[in-house]
PDB file of C-alpha atoms and ligand atoms in Angstrom:
ATOM      1  CA  UNK A 290      -7.477-129.478  51.419  1.00  0.00           C
ATOM      2  CA  UNK A 291      -7.534-126.310  50.144  1.00  0.00           C
ATOM      3  CA  UNK A 292      -5.813-123.545  51.995  1.00  0.00           C
ATOM      4  CA  UNK A 293      -9.417-121.484  51.970  1.00  0.00           C
ATOM      5  CA  UNK A 294     -11.100-124.479  53.320  1.00  0.00           C
ATOM      6  CA  UNK A 295      -8.499-124.348  56.221  1.00  0.00           C
ATOM      7  CA  UNK A 296      -8.994-120.900  56.745  1.00  0.00           C
ATOM      8  CA  UNK A 297     -13.052-121.443  56.779  1.00  0.00           C
ATOM      9  CA  UNK A 298     -12.731-124.176  59.470  1.00  0.00           C
ATOM     10  CA  UNK A 299     -10.504-122.243  61.712  1.00  0.00           C
ATOM     11  CA  UNK A 300     -12.894-119.431  61.696  1.00  0.00           C
ATOM     12  CA  UNK A 301     -15.509-121.690  62.316  1.00  0.00           C
ATOM     13  CA  UNK A 302     -13.893-123.390  65.201  1.00  0.00           C
ATOM     14  CA  UNK A 303     -12.967-119.609  66.591  1.00  0.00           C
ATOM     15  CA  UNK A 304     -16.410-118.473  66.599  1.00  0.00           C
ATOM     16  CA  UNK A 305     -17.811-121.752  68.376  1.00  0.00           C
ATOM     17  CA  UNK A 306     -14.979-121.368  71.073  1.00  0.00           C
ATOM     18  CA  UNK A 307     -16.234-117.584  71.366  1.00  0.00           C
ATOM     19  CA  UNK A 308     -19.951-118.583  72.133  1.00  0.00           C
ATOM     20  CA  UNK A 309     -18.916-121.042  74.458  1.00  0.00           C
ATOM     21  CA  UNK A 310     -16.814-118.687  76.465  1.00  0.00           C
ATOM     22  CA  UNK A 311     -19.522-116.236  77.012  1.00  0.00           C
ATOM     23  CA  UNK A 312     -20.869-118.483  79.585  1.00  0.00           C
ATOM     24  CA  UNK A 313     -22.864-121.683  79.895  1.00  0.00           C
ATOM     25  CA  UNK A 314     -26.473-121.334  78.891  1.00  0.00           C
ATOM     26  CA  UNK A 315     -25.275-118.143  76.850  1.00  0.00           C
ATOM     27  CA  UNK A 316     -25.947-116.167  80.058  1.00  0.00           C
ATOM     28  CA  UNK A 317     -23.482-114.391  81.906  1.00  0.00           C
ATOM     29  CA  UNK A 318     -23.016-114.575  85.593  1.00  0.00           C
ATOM     30  CA  UNK A 319     -24.444-111.195  86.821  1.00  0.00           C
ATOM     31  CA  UNK A 320     -25.267-112.335  90.502  1.00  0.00           C
ATOM     32  CA  UNK A 321     -22.986-109.902  92.126  1.00  0.00           C
ATOM     33  CA  UNK A 322     -23.029-107.055  89.825  1.00  0.00           C
ATOM     34  CA  UNK A 323     -26.753-106.911  89.905  1.00  0.00           C
ATOM     35  CA  UNK A 324     -26.832-106.438  93.463  1.00  0.00           C
ATOM     36  CA  UNK A 325     -23.901-103.964  93.555  1.00  0.00           C
ATOM     37  CA  UNK A 326     -25.771-101.777  90.864  1.00  0.00           C
ATOM     38  CA  UNK A 327     -28.957-101.720  92.879  1.00  0.00           C
ATOM     39  CA  UNK A 328     -27.143-100.794  96.283  1.00  0.00           C
ATOM     40  CA  UNK A 329     -29.164-103.057  98.195  1.00  0.00           C
ATOM     41  CA  UNK A 330     -29.453-107.007  98.945  1.00  0.00           C
ATOM     42  CA  UNK A 331     -33.003-108.305  99.251  1.00  0.00           C
ATOM     43  CA  UNK A 332     -33.290-111.119 101.605  1.00  0.00           C
ATOM     44  CA  UNK A 333     -36.352-113.134 101.645  1.00  0.00           C
ATOM     45  CA  UNK A 334     -37.313-114.862 104.924  1.00  0.00           C
ATOM     46  CA  UNK A 335     -39.974-116.090 107.305  1.00  0.00           C
ATOM     47  CA  UNK A 336     -39.709-114.172 110.558  1.00  0.00           C
ATOM     48  CA  UNK A 337     -41.170-116.338 112.867  1.00  0.00           C
ATOM     49  CA  UNK A 338     -38.565-118.618 113.817  1.00  0.00           C
ATOM     50  CA  UNK A 339     -36.537-117.978 116.561  1.00  0.00           C
ATOM     51  CA  UNK A 340     -33.838-117.591 117.314  1.00  0.00           C
ATOM     52  CA  UNK A 341     -32.713-117.583 113.420  1.00  0.00           C
ATOM     53  CA  UNK A 342     -35.285-114.540 112.409  1.00  0.00           C
ATOM     54  CA  UNK A 343     -38.044-113.172 114.609  1.00  0.00           C
ATOM     55  CA  UNK A 344     -39.937-109.935 115.124  1.00  0.00           C
ATOM     56  CA  UNK A 345     -39.201-107.711 118.194  1.00  0.00           C
ATOM     57  CA  UNK A 346     -39.559-104.425 119.434  1.00  0.00           C
ATOM     58  CA  UNK A 347     -36.562-102.217 119.331  1.00  0.00           C
ATOM     59  CA  UNK A 348     -36.684 -98.757 120.775  1.00  0.00           C
ATOM     60  CA  UNK A 349     -40.612 -99.072 119.975  1.00  0.00           C
ATOM     61  CA  UNK A 350     -40.360-100.057 116.732  1.00  0.00           C
ATOM     62  CA  UNK A 351     -40.806-103.345 114.915  1.00  0.00           C
ATOM     63  CA  UNK A 352     -37.686-105.127 114.000  1.00  0.00           C
ATOM     64  CA  UNK A 353     -36.539-108.390 112.729  1.00  0.00           C
ATOM     65  CA  UNK A 354     -33.646-109.745 114.328  1.00  0.00           C
ATOM     66  CA  UNK A 355     -31.786-113.564 114.866  1.00  0.00           C
ATOM     67  CA  UNK A 356     -28.887-115.161 113.829  1.00  0.00           C
ATOM     68  CA  UNK A 357     -30.057-115.419 109.952  1.00  0.00           C
ATOM     69  CA  UNK A 358     -30.319-111.519 110.233  1.00  0.00           C
ATOM     70  CA  UNK A 359     -26.569-111.032 111.507  1.00  0.00           C
ATOM     71  CA  UNK A 360     -25.698-113.467 108.858  1.00  0.00           C
ATOM     72  CA  UNK A 361     -27.418-111.399 106.048  1.00  0.00           C
ATOM     73  CA  UNK A 362     -25.882-108.151 107.414  1.00  0.00           C
ATOM     74  CA  UNK A 363     -22.461-109.638 107.287  1.00  0.00           C
ATOM     75  CA  UNK A 364     -23.196-110.481 103.557  1.00  0.00           C
ATOM     76  CA  UNK A 365     -24.508-107.078 102.772  1.00  0.00           C
ATOM     77  CA  UNK A 366     -21.040-105.725 104.338  1.00  0.00           C
ATOM     78  CA  UNK A 367     -19.065-107.886 102.161  1.00  0.00           C
ATOM     79  CA  UNK A 368     -20.879-106.694  99.157  1.00  0.00           C
ATOM     80  CA  UNK A 369     -20.831-103.331 100.205  1.00  0.00           C
ATOM     81  CA  UNK A 370     -24.517-103.058 100.052  1.00  0.00           C
ATOM     82  CA  UNK A 371     -27.693-102.021 102.219  1.00  0.00           C
ATOM     83  CA  UNK A 372     -29.775-104.961 103.557  1.00  0.00           C
ATOM     84  CA  UNK A 373     -33.347-105.238 103.130  1.00  0.00           C
ATOM     85  CA  UNK A 374     -35.464-108.034 104.540  1.00  0.00           C
ATOM     86  CA  UNK A 375     -38.530-108.913 102.784  1.00  0.00           C
ATOM     87  CA  UNK A 376     -40.820-110.898 104.953  1.00  0.00           C
ATOM     88  CA  UNK A 377     -43.161-113.779 103.631  1.00  0.00           C
ATOM     89  CA  UNK A 378     -44.511-117.316 104.808  1.00  0.00           C
ATOM     90  CA  UNK A 379     -41.878-119.883 104.805  1.00  0.00           C
ATOM     91  CA  UNK A 380     -43.747-121.563 101.519  1.00  0.00           C
ATOM     92  CA  UNK A 381     -42.917-118.581  99.794  1.00  0.00           C
ATOM     93  CA  UNK A 382     -39.188-117.964 100.504  1.00  0.00           C
ATOM     94  CA  UNK A 383     -37.543-120.350  98.005  1.00  0.00           C
ATOM     95  CA  UNK A 384     -40.095-119.181  95.175  1.00  0.00           C
ATOM     96  CA  UNK A 385     -39.458-115.288  95.663  1.00  0.00           C
ATOM     97  CA  UNK A 386     -35.694-116.073  93.933  1.00  0.00           C
ATOM     98  CA  UNK A 387     -37.196-117.412  91.131  1.00  0.00           C
ATOM     99  CA  UNK A 388     -39.404-114.773  90.503  1.00  0.00           C
ATOM    100  CA  UNK A 389     -36.366-112.525  91.271  1.00  0.00           C
ATOM    101  CA  UNK A 390     -38.433-110.811  94.186  1.00  0.00           C
ATOM    102  CA  UNK A 391     -35.302-111.424  96.359  1.00  0.00           C
ATOM    103  CA  UNK A 392     -31.735-111.670  95.961  1.00  0.00           C
ATOM    104  CA  UNK A 393     -30.990-114.443  98.266  1.00  0.00           C
ATOM    105  CA  UNK A 394     -33.032-116.126 101.008  1.00  0.00           C
ATOM    106  CA  UNK A 395     -31.827-116.814 104.456  1.00  0.00           C
ATOM    107  CA  UNK A 396     -34.482-118.399 106.812  1.00  0.00           C
ATOM    108  CA  UNK A 397     -33.217-121.511 108.407  1.00  0.00           C
ATOM    109  CA  UNK A 398     -33.416-123.264 105.066  1.00  0.00           C
ATOM    110  CA  UNK A 399     -32.418-126.841 104.825  1.00  0.00           C
ATOM    111  CA  UNK A 400     -29.901-127.480 101.558  1.00  0.00           C
ATOM    112  CA  UNK A 401     -31.811-130.606 100.483  1.00  0.00           C
ATOM    113  CA  UNK A 402     -30.584-132.718  97.375  1.00  0.00           C
ATOM    114  CA  UNK A 403     -33.995-131.670  95.858  1.00  0.00           C
ATOM    115  CA  UNK A 404     -33.585-127.988  96.576  1.00  0.00           C
ATOM    116  CA  UNK A 405     -30.163-128.180  95.114  1.00  0.00           C
ATOM    117  CA  UNK A 406     -31.401-129.160  92.026  1.00  0.00           C
ATOM    118  CA  UNK A 407     -33.175-126.115  91.618  1.00  0.00           C
ATOM    119  CA  UNK A 408     -31.252-123.236  93.897  1.00  0.00           C
ATOM    120  CA  UNK A 409     -27.526-122.760  94.662  1.00  0.00           C
ATOM    121  CA  UNK A 410     -26.581-122.839  98.157  1.00  0.00           C
ATOM    122  CA  UNK A 411     -23.919-121.722 100.214  1.00  0.00           C
ATOM    123  CA  UNK A 412     -21.652-123.837 102.878  1.00  0.00           C
ATOM    124  CA  UNK A 413     -23.924-124.883 105.471  1.00  0.00           C
ATOM    125  CA  UNK A 414     -23.516-122.875 108.503  1.00  0.00           C
ATOM    126  CA  UNK A 415     -25.919-124.882 111.454  1.00  0.00           C
ATOM    127  CA  UNK A 416     -26.824-128.404 111.829  1.00  0.00           C
ATOM    128  CA  UNK A 417     -30.438-128.963 112.412  1.00  0.00           C
ATOM    129  CA  UNK A 418     -31.862-132.004 114.496  1.00  0.00           C
ATOM    130  CA  UNK A 419     -35.707-132.383 114.403  1.00  0.00           C
ATOM    131  CA  UNK A 420     -37.662-132.798 117.441  1.00  0.00           C
ATOM    132  CA  UNK A 421     -41.230-133.352 118.699  1.00  0.00           C
ATOM    133  CA  UNK A 422     -43.295-130.940 121.021  1.00  0.00           C
ATOM    134  CA  UNK A 423     -46.222-132.248 122.958  1.00  0.00           C
ATOM    135  CA  UNK A 424     -48.191-131.401 125.805  1.00  0.00           C
ATOM    136  CA  UNK A 425     -46.209-131.609 129.390  1.00  0.00           C
ATOM    137  CA  UNK A 426     -49.486-133.296 130.645  1.00  0.00           C
ATOM    138  CA  UNK A 427     -49.104-136.046 128.008  1.00  0.00           C
ATOM    139  CA  UNK A 428     -45.289-136.243 127.547  1.00  0.00           C
ATOM    140  CA  UNK A 429     -45.315-139.913 129.092  1.00  0.00           C
ATOM    141  CA  UNK A 430     -47.421-140.974 126.561  1.00  0.00           C
ATOM    142  CA  UNK A 431     -44.832-140.693 123.953  1.00  0.00           C
ATOM    143  CA  UNK A 432     -41.820-142.740 124.052  1.00  0.00           C
ATOM    144  CA  UNK A 433     -41.788-144.015 120.553  1.00  0.00           C
ATOM    145  CA  UNK A 434     -42.258-142.592 116.993  1.00  0.00           C
ATOM    146  CA  UNK A 435     -45.344-145.088 116.676  1.00  0.00           C
ATOM    147  CA  UNK A 436     -47.253-143.226 119.712  1.00  0.00           C
ATOM    148  CA  UNK A 437     -48.464-140.840 117.303  1.00  0.00           C
ATOM    149  CA  UNK A 438     -50.215-143.329 115.314  1.00  0.00           C
ATOM    150  CA  UNK A 439     -53.768-142.194 114.306  1.00  0.00           C
ATOM    151  CA  UNK A 440     -53.098-138.618 116.130  1.00  0.00           C
ATOM    152  CA  UNK A 441     -52.480-135.325 114.495  1.00  0.00           C
ATOM    153  CA  UNK A 442     -49.321-133.729 114.003  1.00  0.00           C
ATOM    154  CA  UNK A 443     -48.503-130.279 112.728  1.00  0.00           C
ATOM    155  CA  UNK A 444     -45.624-129.081 110.779  1.00  0.00           C
ATOM    156  CA  UNK A 445     -44.884-125.856 108.797  1.00  0.00           C
ATOM    157  CA  UNK A 446     -46.094-125.775 104.996  1.00  0.00           C
ATOM    158  CA  UNK A 447     -43.065-126.117 102.690  1.00  0.00           C
ATOM    159  CA  UNK A 448     -40.631-127.085 105.322  1.00  0.00           C
ATOM    160  CA  UNK A 449     -38.535-130.543 105.264  1.00  0.00           C
ATOM    161  CA  UNK A 450     -40.665-131.098 108.589  1.00  0.00           C
ATOM    162  CA  UNK A 451     -43.436-132.050 106.719  1.00  0.00           C
ATOM    163  CA  UNK A 452     -41.599-135.200 105.140  1.00  0.00           C
ATOM    164  CA  UNK A 453     -39.798-135.786 108.326  1.00  0.00           C
ATOM    165  CA  UNK A 454     -43.084-136.168 110.313  1.00  0.00           C
ATOM    166  CA  UNK A 455     -44.623-138.289 107.239  1.00  0.00           C
ATOM    167  CA  UNK A 456     -41.672-140.716 106.943  1.00  0.00           C
ATOM    168  CA  UNK A 457     -40.722-140.893 110.788  1.00  0.00           C
ATOM    169  CA  UNK A 458     -44.374-140.807 112.759  1.00  0.00           C
ATOM    170  CA  UNK A 459     -45.617-143.952 111.662  1.00  0.00           C
ATOM    171  CA  UNK A 460     -49.445-143.647 110.906  1.00  0.00           C
ATOM    172  CA  UNK A 461     -49.606-139.886 112.206  1.00  0.00           C
ATOM    173  CA  UNK A 462     -52.263-137.696 110.209  1.00  0.00           C
ATOM    174  CA  UNK A 463     -49.915-134.563 109.266  1.00  0.00           C
ATOM    175  CA  UNK A 464     -51.427-131.206 109.338  1.00  0.00           C
ATOM    176  CA  UNK A 465     -49.615-128.541 107.514  1.00  0.00           C
ATOM    177  CA  UNK A 466     -49.778-124.763 108.711  1.00  0.00           C
ATOM    178  CA  UNK A 467     -48.088-121.834 107.418  1.00  0.00           C
ATOM    179  CA  UNK A 468     -47.437-120.306 110.576  1.00  0.00           C
ATOM    180  CA  UNK A 469     -45.332-121.789 113.623  1.00  0.00           C
ATOM    181  CA  UNK A 470     -47.290-119.728 115.975  1.00  0.00           C
ATOM    182  CA  UNK A 471     -50.458-121.100 115.032  1.00  0.00           C
ATOM    183  CA  UNK A 472     -48.974-124.632 115.329  1.00  0.00           C
ATOM    184  CA  UNK A 473     -48.030-123.933 118.868  1.00  0.00           C
ATOM    185  CA  UNK A 474     -51.686-122.704 119.589  1.00  0.00           C
ATOM    186  CA  UNK A 475     -53.448-125.800 118.230  1.00  0.00           C
ATOM    187  CA  UNK A 476     -51.283-127.974 120.307  1.00  0.00           C
ATOM    188  CA  UNK A 477     -52.277-125.969 123.169  1.00  0.00           C
ATOM    189  CA  UNK A 478     -55.837-126.395 122.291  1.00  0.00           C
ATOM    190  CA  UNK A 479     -55.652-129.884 121.986  1.00  0.00           C
ATOM    191  CA  UNK A 480     -56.336-129.611 118.004  1.00  0.00           C
ATOM    192  CA  UNK A 481     -53.145-131.389 117.185  1.00  0.00           C
ATOM    193  CA  UNK A 482     -51.029-133.757 119.413  1.00  0.00           C
ATOM    194  CA  UNK A 483     -47.530-132.919 118.665  1.00  0.00           C
ATOM    195  CA  UNK A 484     -45.617-130.358 116.370  1.00  0.00           C
ATOM    196  CA  UNK A 485     -42.233-131.319 114.678  1.00  0.00           C
ATOM    197  CA  UNK A 486     -39.613-128.418 114.590  1.00  0.00           C
ATOM    198  CA  UNK A 487     -35.927-128.051 114.785  1.00  0.00           C
ATOM    199  CA  UNK A 488     -34.491-128.311 118.396  1.00  0.00           C
ATOM    200  CA  UNK A 489     -33.446-124.637 118.918  1.00  0.00           C
ATOM    201  CA  UNK A 490     -36.710-123.307 117.634  1.00  0.00           C
ATOM    202  CA  UNK A 491     -38.656-125.928 119.709  1.00  0.00           C
ATOM    203  CA  UNK A 492     -36.733-125.141 122.911  1.00  0.00           C
ATOM    204  CA  UNK A 493     -37.483-121.489 122.762  1.00  0.00           C
ATOM    205  CA  UNK A 494     -41.393-122.294 122.383  1.00  0.00           C
ATOM    206  CA  UNK A 495     -40.978-124.682 125.448  1.00  0.00           C
ATOM    207  CA  UNK A 496     -39.073-122.285 127.649  1.00  0.00           C
ATOM    208  CA  UNK A 497     -41.978-119.771 126.841  1.00  0.00           C
ATOM    209  CA  UNK A 498     -44.919-122.263 127.494  1.00  0.00           C
ATOM    210  CA  UNK A 499     -44.850-124.078 130.734  1.00  0.00           C
ATOM    211  CA  UNK A 500     -47.428-126.534 129.573  1.00  0.00           C
ATOM    212  CA  UNK A 501     -45.292-127.862 126.800  1.00  0.00           C
ATOM    213  CA  UNK A 502     -42.436-130.189 126.374  1.00  0.00           C
ATOM    214  CA  UNK A 503     -40.160-131.889 124.075  1.00  0.00           C
ATOM    215  CA  UNK A 504     -41.007-135.725 123.537  1.00  0.00           C
ATOM    216  CA  UNK A 505     -38.223-138.144 124.625  1.00  0.00           C
ATOM    217  CA  UNK A 506     -38.144-139.432 120.664  1.00  0.00           C
ATOM    218  CA  UNK A 507     -35.275-139.293 118.623  1.00  0.00           C
ATOM    219  CA  UNK A 508     -35.793-138.481 114.872  1.00  0.00           C
ATOM    220  CA  UNK A 509     -33.732-139.344 112.446  1.00  0.00           C
ATOM    221  CA  UNK A 510     -31.660-135.930 110.734  1.00  0.00           C
ATOM    222  CA  UNK A 511     -29.340-136.187 107.873  1.00  0.00           C
ATOM    223  CA  UNK A 512     -26.655-134.299 106.253  1.00  0.00           C
ATOM    224  CA  UNK A 513     -29.030-132.285 103.943  1.00  0.00           C
ATOM    225  CA  UNK A 514     -30.661-130.694 106.930  1.00  0.00           C
ATOM    226  CA  UNK A 515     -28.315-128.572 107.554  1.00  0.00           C
ATOM    227  CA  UNK A 516     -29.111-124.960 106.912  1.00  0.00           C
ATOM    228  CA  UNK A 517     -27.508-122.970 104.132  1.00  0.00           C
ATOM    229  CA  UNK A 518     -28.169-119.441 102.541  1.00  0.00           C
ATOM    230  CA  UNK A 519     -29.990-119.956  99.008  1.00  0.00           C
ATOM    231  CA  UNK A 520     -29.661-118.334  95.629  1.00  0.00           C
ATOM    232  CA  UNK A 521     -30.831-118.375  92.236  1.00  0.00           C
ATOM    233  CA  UNK A 522     -29.292-121.178  90.273  1.00  0.00           C
ATOM    234  CA  UNK A 523     -26.211-119.730  88.334  1.00  0.00           C
ATOM    235  CA  UNK A 524     -24.952-117.281  91.226  1.00  0.00           C
ATOM    236  CA  UNK A 525     -21.639-118.663  90.918  1.00  0.00           C
ATOM    237  CA  UNK A 526     -19.917-115.229  91.815  1.00  0.00           C
ATOM    238  CA  UNK A 527     -22.234-114.705  94.456  1.00  0.00           C
ATOM    239  CA  UNK A 528     -21.782-117.798  96.234  1.00  0.00           C
ATOM    240  CA  UNK A 529     -18.326-117.170  96.155  1.00  0.00           C
ATOM    241  CA  UNK A 530     -18.864-113.949  98.424  1.00  0.00           C
ATOM    242  CA  UNK A 531     -21.452-115.733 100.622  1.00  0.00           C
ATOM    243  CA  UNK A 532     -19.173-118.579 101.249  1.00  0.00           C
ATOM    244  CA  UNK A 533     -16.450-116.615 102.277  1.00  0.00           C
ATOM    245  CA  UNK A 534     -18.628-115.004 104.929  1.00  0.00           C
ATOM    246  CA  UNK A 535     -19.851-117.971 106.115  1.00  0.00           C
ATOM    247  CA  UNK A 536     -16.635-119.410 106.695  1.00  0.00           C
ATOM    248  CA  UNK A 537     -15.031-116.544 108.449  1.00  0.00           C
ATOM    249  CA  UNK A 538     -18.207-116.456 110.708  1.00  0.00           C
ATOM    250  CA  UNK A 539     -18.023-120.238 111.529  1.00  0.00           C
ATOM    251  CA  UNK A 540     -14.665-120.280 111.972  1.00  0.00           C
ATOM    252  CA  UNK A 541     -14.751-117.583 114.551  1.00  0.00           C
ATOM    253  CA  UNK A 542     -17.575-118.959 116.385  1.00  0.00           C
ATOM    254  CA  UNK A 543     -19.754-116.228 115.560  1.00  0.00           C
ATOM    255  CA  UNK A 544     -22.650-118.260 114.310  1.00  0.00           C
ATOM    256  CA  UNK A 545     -23.103-120.000 117.732  1.00  0.00           C
ATOM    257  CA  UNK A 546     -22.706-116.562 119.432  1.00  0.00           C
ATOM    258  CA  UNK A 547     -25.505-115.181 117.185  1.00  0.00           C
ATOM    259  CA  UNK A 548     -27.855-118.334 117.688  1.00  0.00           C
ATOM    260  CA  UNK A 549     -26.853-117.978 121.673  1.00  0.00           C
ATOM    261  CA  UNK A 550     -27.619-114.360 121.790  1.00  0.00           C
ATOM    262  CA  UNK A 551     -31.020-114.396 119.595  1.00  0.00           C
ATOM    263  CA  UNK A 552     -32.082-117.602 121.754  1.00  0.00           C
ATOM    264  CA  UNK A 553     -31.555-115.478 125.147  1.00  0.00           C
ATOM    265  CA  UNK A 554     -33.347-112.458 123.893  1.00  0.00           C
ATOM    266  CA  UNK A 555     -36.197-113.831 122.362  1.00  0.00           C
ATOM    267  CA  UNK A 556     -37.017-116.408 125.829  1.00  0.00           C
ATOM    268  CA  UNK A 557     -36.699-113.023 127.541  1.00  0.00           C
ATOM    269  CA  UNK A 558     -39.549-111.534 125.798  1.00  0.00           C
ATOM    270  CA  UNK A 559     -43.291-112.104 126.405  1.00  0.00           C
ATOM    271  CA  UNK A 560     -45.128-114.016 123.967  1.00  0.00           C
ATOM    272  CA  UNK A 561     -46.127-111.924 121.200  1.00  0.00           C
TER     273      UNK A 561
HETATM  274  N1  LIG B  76     -35.128-126.028 108.220  1.00  0.00           N
HETATM  275  C1  LIG B  76     -36.463-126.320 107.561  1.00  0.00           C
HETATM  276  C2  LIG B  76     -36.617-126.263 105.991  1.00  0.00           C
HETATM  277  O1  LIG B  76     -35.752-125.809 105.779  1.00  0.00           O
HETATM  278  C3  LIG B  76     -37.547-125.182 108.275  1.00  0.00           C
HETATM  279  C4  LIG B  76     -36.889-123.850 107.764  1.00  0.00           C
HETATM  280  C5  LIG B  76     -38.329-122.790 108.194  1.00  0.00           C
HETATM  281  N2  LIG B  76     -37.877-121.476 108.451  1.00  0.00           N
HETATM  282  C6  LIG B  76     -38.621-120.359 108.731  1.00  0.00           C
HETATM  283  N3  LIG B  76     -37.955-119.343 108.866  1.00  0.00           N
HETATM  284  N4  LIG B  76     -39.822-120.770 108.986  1.00  0.00           N
HETATM  285  O2  LIG B  76     -37.422-126.764 105.686  1.00  0.00           O
END
């Protein structure tokens, strides 16, 4: 081989290596830098999900509070930026990351395998269990998952409870609604016979509504039902920061404390 050819190949290899080093897919990870430059962390959530996120009056002003709000504030602190909450219906929460409307989403989001294909997720911070709420007067009717056969059961649009109900409540007719409050009203008015929600959320509604109860039926829940913070795909640097915050909050018992405090606050309030 001529010496010139050797040099040429070397130059080629160097250029190729350089291009690969500039990030996978040719894109640099600016997930943290972008937020720092803006000075604001925009958090997408559906604040109708006490004790994780819900609206309440604080000094006469409408505020969003809850365990997820505390987590978001801690992430904002870690990044040294302000936190802004962007409210939307749950079926738009994850999509807002793709359209760039929000930087992260914290909304009691279960980190399922399917969602993991499209978004990055932090470490999980809360294990969730699914339950069915029914009218207290009918509680005895529902002892088994097939007791709902031919009946209507409500779930929140875009939530994993849609498939939980579909797969586990044999023969039930699943009605997907945008708002959790609407599902509860439909149940109270006998438009539907059951509502599938995760345990702390269901317990909050039952505590505030004497005519409702949690059915004695156990639904299966998997590892992928646990909650995590969602980020756009490729947010490696951001995930590192978020994971650090989650890890600290979990180890210090803060998450459980946030959930308990928010639960107590939500049930102490009048229905709104
Ligand atoms: N954990 C469920 C899911 O990810 C429900 C979350 C609903 N969250 C809310 N803020 N409404 O599908």
